PDB file of C-alpha atoms in Angstrom:
ATOM      1  CA  MET A   1      12.887  21.331   5.799  1.00 43.00           C
ATOM      2  CA  ARG A   2       9.269  19.903   8.198  1.00 47.00           C
ATOM      3  CA  GLN A   3      10.182  17.768  10.492  1.00 47.00           C
ATOM      4  CA  PRO A   4       8.034  14.057  11.520  1.00 51.00           C
ATOM      5  CA  ALA A   5       5.086  14.977  13.884  1.00 48.00           C
ATOM      6  CA  PRO A   6       6.958  15.187  17.268  1.00 46.00           C
ATOM      7  CA  ASP A   7       4.613  11.706  19.059  1.00 43.00           C
ATOM      8  CA  GLN A   8       5.137   9.056  16.152  1.00 46.00           C
ATOM      9  CA  ASP A   9       3.821   6.309  18.112  1.00 45.00           C
ATOM     10  CA  ALA A  10       0.892   8.099  19.538  1.00 39.00           C
ATOM     11  CA  ILE A  11      -0.600   8.678  15.884  1.00 43.00           C
ATOM     12  CA  THR A  12       0.491   5.649  14.524  1.00 45.00           C
ATOM     13  CA  ALA A  13      -1.185   3.018  17.575  1.00 36.00           C
ATOM     14  CA  LYS A  14      -4.573   4.207  15.857  1.00 58.00           C
ATOM     15  CA  GLY A  15      -4.703   1.636  13.107  1.00 57.00           C
ATOM     16  CA  VAL A  16      -1.147  -0.489  12.760  1.00 60.00           C
ATOM     17  CA  LEU A  17      -1.387  -3.600  14.681  1.00 52.00           C
ATOM     18  CA  ARG A  18       1.920  -5.304  15.666  1.00 58.00           C
ATOM     19  CA  LYS A  19       3.735  -2.219  15.358  1.00 64.00           C
ATOM     20  CA  GLU A  20       7.051  -3.768  16.544  1.00 66.00           C
ATOM     21  CA  GLU A  21       6.658  -6.254  13.980  1.00 66.00           C
ATOM     22  CA  GLY A  22       6.314  -3.793  11.480  1.00 67.00           C
ATOM     23  CA  LYS A  23       8.869  -1.885  12.562  1.00 71.00           C
ATOM     24  CA  GLN A  24      11.620  -5.160  11.109  1.00 72.00           C
ATOM     25  CA  ALA A  25       9.530  -4.754   7.570  1.00 79.00           C
ATOM     26  CA  PHE A  26       8.364  -1.110   7.178  1.00 87.00           C
ATOM     27  CA  ARG A  27       9.462   2.503   7.710  1.00 87.00           C
ATOM     28  CA  LEU A  28       5.873   4.388   8.516  1.00 87.00           C
ATOM     29  CA  THR A  29       6.701   8.082   9.338  1.00 90.00           C
ATOM     30  CA  LEU A  30       4.333  10.723  10.278  1.00 91.00           C
ATOM     31  CA  TYR A  31       4.149  14.131   8.805  1.00 94.00           C
ATOM     32  CA  GLU A  32       2.197  17.346   9.599  1.00 93.00           C
ATOM     33  CA  PRO A  33       0.633  19.081   6.295  1.00 96.00           C
ATOM     34  CA  HIS A  34       0.570  23.284   6.285  1.00 97.00           C
ATOM     35  CA  THR A  35      -1.235  25.050   9.395  1.00 96.00           C
ATOM     36  CA  ASP A  36      -3.533  26.371   6.999  1.00 97.00           C
ATOM     37  CA  LEU A  37      -4.428  22.334   6.054  1.00 97.00           C
ATOM     38  CA  ARG A  38      -4.665  21.168   9.337  1.00 96.00           C
ATOM     39  CA  THR A  39      -8.481  21.874   9.215  1.00 96.00           C
ATOM     40  CA  TRP A  40      -9.135  18.503   6.594  1.00 96.00           C
ATOM     41  CA  ILE A  41      -5.411  17.005   7.092  1.00 95.00           C
ATOM     42  CA  GLU A  42      -4.686  15.308  10.029  1.00 93.00           C
ATOM     43  CA  PHE A  43      -0.975  14.284   8.629  1.00 94.00           C
ATOM     44  CA  TYR A  44       0.590  12.801   6.417  1.00 95.00           C
ATOM     45  CA  TRP A  45       2.173   9.044   6.024  1.00 92.00           C
ATOM     46  CA  SER A  46       4.717   7.676   4.638  1.00 93.00           C
ATOM     47  CA  VAL A  47       5.792   3.792   4.159  1.00 91.00           C
ATOM     48  CA  GLU A  48       8.554   2.450   2.131  1.00 93.00           C
ATOM     49  CA  TRP A  49       9.655  -1.195   2.034  1.00 91.00           C
ATOM     50  CA  ASP A  50      11.863  -3.606   0.953  1.00 92.00           C
ATOM     51  CA  LEU A  51      11.278  -6.986   1.489  1.00 91.00           C
ATOM     52  CA  GLY A  52      12.841  -8.667  -1.020  1.00 88.00           C
ATOM     53  CA  ASN A  53      10.839 -12.271  -1.708  1.00 88.00           C
ATOM     54  CA  LYS A  54       9.964 -12.516   1.751  1.00 89.00           C
ATOM     55  CA  PRO A  55       6.555 -11.096   1.915  1.00 90.00           C
ATOM     56  CA  PHE A  56       4.821  -9.264   4.950  1.00 89.00           C
ATOM     57  CA  VAL A  57       0.957  -9.400   6.178  1.00 87.00           C
ATOM     58  CA  GLN A  58      -0.306  -5.764   7.429  1.00 84.00           C
ATOM     59  CA  THR A  59      -3.129  -5.419   9.593  1.00 79.00           C
ATOM     60  CA  VAL A  60      -4.909  -2.614   9.395  1.00 78.00           C
ATOM     61  CA  VAL A  61      -7.591  -1.384  12.311  1.00 78.00           C
ATOM     62  CA  THR A  62      -9.998   1.288  10.378  1.00 75.00           C
ATOM     63  CA  ASN A  63     -11.117   4.327  11.348  1.00 79.00           C
ATOM     64  CA  PRO A  64     -13.194   6.847   9.540  1.00 85.00           C
ATOM     65  CA  THR A  65     -11.656   8.821   7.426  1.00 89.00           C
ATOM     66  CA  ILE A  66     -10.057   8.407   3.763  1.00 93.00           C
ATOM     67  CA  ASP A  67      -6.649   8.609   2.331  1.00 93.00           C
ATOM     68  CA  LEU A  68      -5.197  10.290  -0.604  1.00 95.00           C
ATOM     69  CA  SER A  69      -2.138   8.200  -1.664  1.00 94.00           C
ATOM     70  CA  PHE A  70       0.422   8.545  -4.099  1.00 94.00           C
ATOM     71  CA  GLU A  71       1.422   5.212  -4.584  1.00 91.00           C
ATOM     72  CA  ASP A  72       4.504   2.572  -6.191  1.00 87.00           C
ATOM     73  CA  ASP A  73       3.570  -0.739  -4.862  1.00 81.00           C
ATOM     74  CA  ALA A  74       3.454  -3.103  -8.056  1.00 68.00           C
ATOM     75  CA  ALA A  75       2.674  -5.879  -6.109  1.00 67.00           C
ATOM     76  CA  THR A  76      -0.747  -4.438  -5.351  1.00 72.00           C
ATOM     77  CA  ASN A  77      -1.159  -1.984  -8.216  1.00 68.00           C
ATOM     78  CA  GLY A  78       0.506  -2.679 -10.775  1.00 70.00           C
ATOM     79  CA  HIS A  79       4.123  -1.364 -12.692  1.00 71.00           C
ATOM     80  CA  GLY A  80       4.614   2.147 -12.393  1.00 77.00           C
ATOM     81  CA  ALA A  81       3.280   4.733  -9.579  1.00 86.00           C
ATOM     82  CA  CYS A  82      -0.604   5.924  -9.166  1.00 90.00           C
ATOM     83  CA  LEU A  83      -3.466   7.828  -7.038  1.00 92.00           C
ATOM     84  CA  VAL A  84      -5.241   6.645  -5.214  1.00 92.00           C
ATOM     85  CA  ALA A  85      -8.293   7.563  -3.089  1.00 92.00           C
ATOM     86  CA  THR A  86      -8.867   4.784  -0.108  1.00 90.00           C
ATOM     87  CA  GLY A  87     -12.306   4.769   1.167  1.00 89.00           C
ATOM     88  CA  VAL A  88     -13.417   3.728   4.809  1.00 87.00           C
ATOM     89  CA  ALA A  89     -13.326   0.349   5.576  1.00 80.00           C
ATOM     90  CA  PRO A  90     -16.337  -1.101   7.254  1.00 75.00           C
ATOM     91  CA  ARG A  91     -13.656  -3.563   9.145  1.00 77.00           C
ATOM     92  CA  SER A  92      -9.944  -4.300   9.615  1.00 77.00           C
ATOM     93  CA  TYR A  93      -8.190  -5.672   6.432  1.00 78.00           C
ATOM     94  CA  LYS A  94      -5.060  -6.626   5.787  1.00 81.00           C
ATOM     95  CA  ARG A  95      -2.309  -5.388   3.084  1.00 82.00           C
ATOM     96  CA  VAL A  96       0.608  -7.984   1.870  1.00 87.00           C
ATOM     97  CA  LEU A  97       3.369  -6.039   1.510  1.00 89.00           C
ATOM     98  CA  ARG A  98       5.484  -7.826  -1.530  1.00 89.00           C
ATOM     99  CA  GLY A  99       8.903  -7.013  -2.948  1.00 88.00           C
ATOM    100  CA  ARG A 100       9.315  -2.988  -2.576  1.00 90.00           C
ATOM    101  CA  GLY A 101       6.971  -0.137  -1.999  1.00 90.00           C
ATOM    102  CA  ASP A 102       6.626   3.325  -1.403  1.00 93.00           C
ATOM    103  CA  VAL A 103       3.586   4.832   0.086  1.00 92.00           C
ATOM    104  CA  PHE A 104       3.241   8.568   0.924  1.00 97.00           C
ATOM    105  CA  ALA A 105      -0.176   9.748   1.747  1.00 95.00           C
ATOM    106  CA  ALA A 106      -2.801  12.276   3.345  1.00 96.00           C
ATOM    107  CA  HIS A 107      -4.655  11.455   5.692  1.00 94.00           C
ATOM    108  CA  PHE A 108      -7.821  12.673   6.255  1.00 95.00           C
ATOM    109  CA  HIS A 109      -9.801  14.860   8.586  1.00 94.00           C
ATOM    110  CA  PRO A 110     -13.598  12.351   9.022  1.00 92.00           C
ATOM    111  CA  GLY A 111     -15.499  14.126   7.021  1.00 91.00           C
ATOM    112  CA  MET A 112     -13.216  16.483   5.275  1.00 95.00           C
ATOM    113  CA  PHE A 113     -12.448  14.985   1.613  1.00 94.00           C
ATOM    114  CA  ARG A 114     -16.314  15.669   0.593  1.00 92.00           C
ATOM    115  CA  PRO A 115     -14.569  19.314  -0.576  1.00 90.00           C
ATOM    116  CA  TRP A 116     -11.950  17.864  -2.322  1.00 89.00           C
ATOM    117  CA  TRP A 117     -14.340  14.685  -3.859  1.00 91.00           C
ATOM    118  CA  GLY A 118     -17.069  17.520  -5.047  1.00 89.00           C
ATOM    119  CA  ALA A 119     -19.662  15.029  -3.729  1.00 88.00           C
ATOM    120  CA  SER A 120     -20.787  12.717  -1.269  1.00 89.00           C
ATOM    121  CA  VAL A 121     -17.473  10.069  -0.286  1.00 90.00           C
ATOM    122  CA  ASN A 122     -20.116   7.149   0.402  1.00 90.00           C
ATOM    123  CA  ALA A 123     -19.001   5.265  -3.040  1.00 87.00           C
ATOM    124  CA  LEU A 124     -15.348   5.069  -1.329  1.00 91.00           C
ATOM    125  CA  THR A 125     -16.918   3.046   1.222  1.00 90.00           C
ATOM    126  CA  GLY A 126     -14.607  -0.058   1.174  1.00 87.00           C
ATOM    127  CA  ALA A 127     -12.884   0.652  -1.565  1.00 86.00           C
ATOM    128  CA  ALA A 128     -10.032   2.011  -3.209  1.00 86.00           C
ATOM    129  CA  GLU A 129     -10.252   3.831  -6.410  1.00 88.00           C
ATOM    130  CA  ARG A 130      -7.620   4.353  -8.618  1.00 91.00           C
ATOM    131  CA  LEU A 131      -7.435   8.167  -9.450  1.00 92.00           C
ATOM    132  CA  GLY A 132      -6.635  10.002 -12.860  1.00 87.00           C
ATOM    133  CA  ALA A 133      -9.574  10.269 -15.424  1.00 79.00           C
ATOM    134  CA  GLY A 134     -11.703  12.243 -13.343  1.00 74.00           C
ATOM    135  CA  GLY A 135     -12.581  15.370 -14.593  1.00 83.00           C
ATOM    136  CA  ARG A 136     -11.682  17.596 -10.690  1.00 89.00           C
ATOM    137  CA  PRO A 137      -8.819  20.405 -11.422  1.00 90.00           C
ATOM    138  CA  TRP A 138      -6.647  19.086  -8.260  1.00 93.00           C
ATOM    139  CA  GLU A 139      -6.749  15.483  -8.867  1.00 93.00           C
ATOM    140  CA  ALA A 140      -5.162  16.317 -13.085  1.00 93.00           C
ATOM    141  CA  ALA A 141      -2.696  18.610 -11.044  1.00 94.00           C
ATOM    142  CA  ALA A 142      -1.936  15.765  -8.738  1.00 95.00           C
ATOM    143  CA  ILE A 143      -1.534  12.891 -11.602  1.00 93.00           C
ATOM    144  CA  GLN A 144       1.018  15.833 -13.153  1.00 93.00           C
ATOM    145  CA  LEU A 145       2.787  15.903  -9.475  1.00 94.00           C
ATOM    146  CA  LEU A 146       2.309  11.855  -9.350  1.00 94.00           C
ATOM    147  CA  PRO A 147       6.838  11.123 -10.955  1.00 93.00           C
ATOM    148  CA  ALA A 148       8.436  14.402  -9.159  1.00 96.00           C
ATOM    149  CA  LEU A 149       6.934  13.337  -6.124  1.00 95.00           C
ATOM    150  CA  MET A 150       7.440  10.104  -6.264  1.00 94.00           C
ATOM    151  CA  THR A 151      11.432  10.659  -6.647  1.00 95.00           C
ATOM    152  CA  ALA A 152      11.629  13.073  -3.887  1.00 97.00           C
ATOM    153  CA  PRO A 153      12.707  12.607  -0.166  1.00 97.00           C
ATOM    154  CA  ASN A 154      10.153  12.712   2.033  1.00 96.00           C
ATOM    155  CA  ASP A 155      10.817  16.389   3.398  1.00 95.00           C
ATOM    156  CA  LYS A 156       9.899  17.950  -0.505  1.00 97.00           C
ATOM    157  CA  ARG A 157       7.386  15.297  -0.588  1.00 97.00           C
ATOM    158  CA  VAL A 158       5.434  17.019   2.194  1.00 97.00           C
ATOM    159  CA  ALA A 159       6.020  20.926   0.608  1.00 98.00           C
ATOM    160  CA  MET A 160       4.833  19.219  -2.576  1.00 97.00           C
ATOM    161  CA  LEU A 161       1.446  17.802  -1.088  1.00 97.00           C
ATOM    162  CA  ASP A 162       0.567  21.355   1.097  1.00 98.00           C
ATOM    163  CA  ALA A 163       1.024  23.298  -2.416  1.00 97.00           C
ATOM    164  CA  LEU A 164      -0.900  21.337  -4.454  1.00 96.00           C
ATOM    165  CA  LEU A 165      -3.800  21.133  -1.431  1.00 96.00           C
ATOM    166  CA  LEU A 166      -2.925  24.563  -0.763  1.00 96.00           C
ATOM    167  CA  ASP A 167      -3.968  25.524  -4.608  1.00 94.00           C
ATOM    168  CA  HIS A 168      -6.722  23.712  -4.639  1.00 90.00           C
TER     169      HIS A 168
END
């Protein structure tokens, strides 16, 4: 079983503001990708929360990377899990966490999502695109994986996403 990344604080300090306050609202865990993926993927991350009726606003300082996320967050995406590619945001942004949510994502190194995207990623700048209709083989495989991934524990999620990305 792959363990969380050894130095959680050094990695999370890059983009999550008010980290101590955030720890009261959500659980953020980072995982190392398979060795053969480290050229493209900096880390996998998981965020889980159960806030009841009390929302929490998290400010995120962006960096020039793209995240590919499997999300179950009804407050943001509506009901049902989905696959989302989040591009580089031109400035920091706020994400409102409400109710219950679960996100598992691959955080790509700068410029390294392009091989999976298959074209310039400029269209993702400042945007989050819900995926599933694209003709990319990995995208179709990710959509098929979505229900199983969202119900698996994080160590299994790491293995599942490793396998998906290594295959494509």
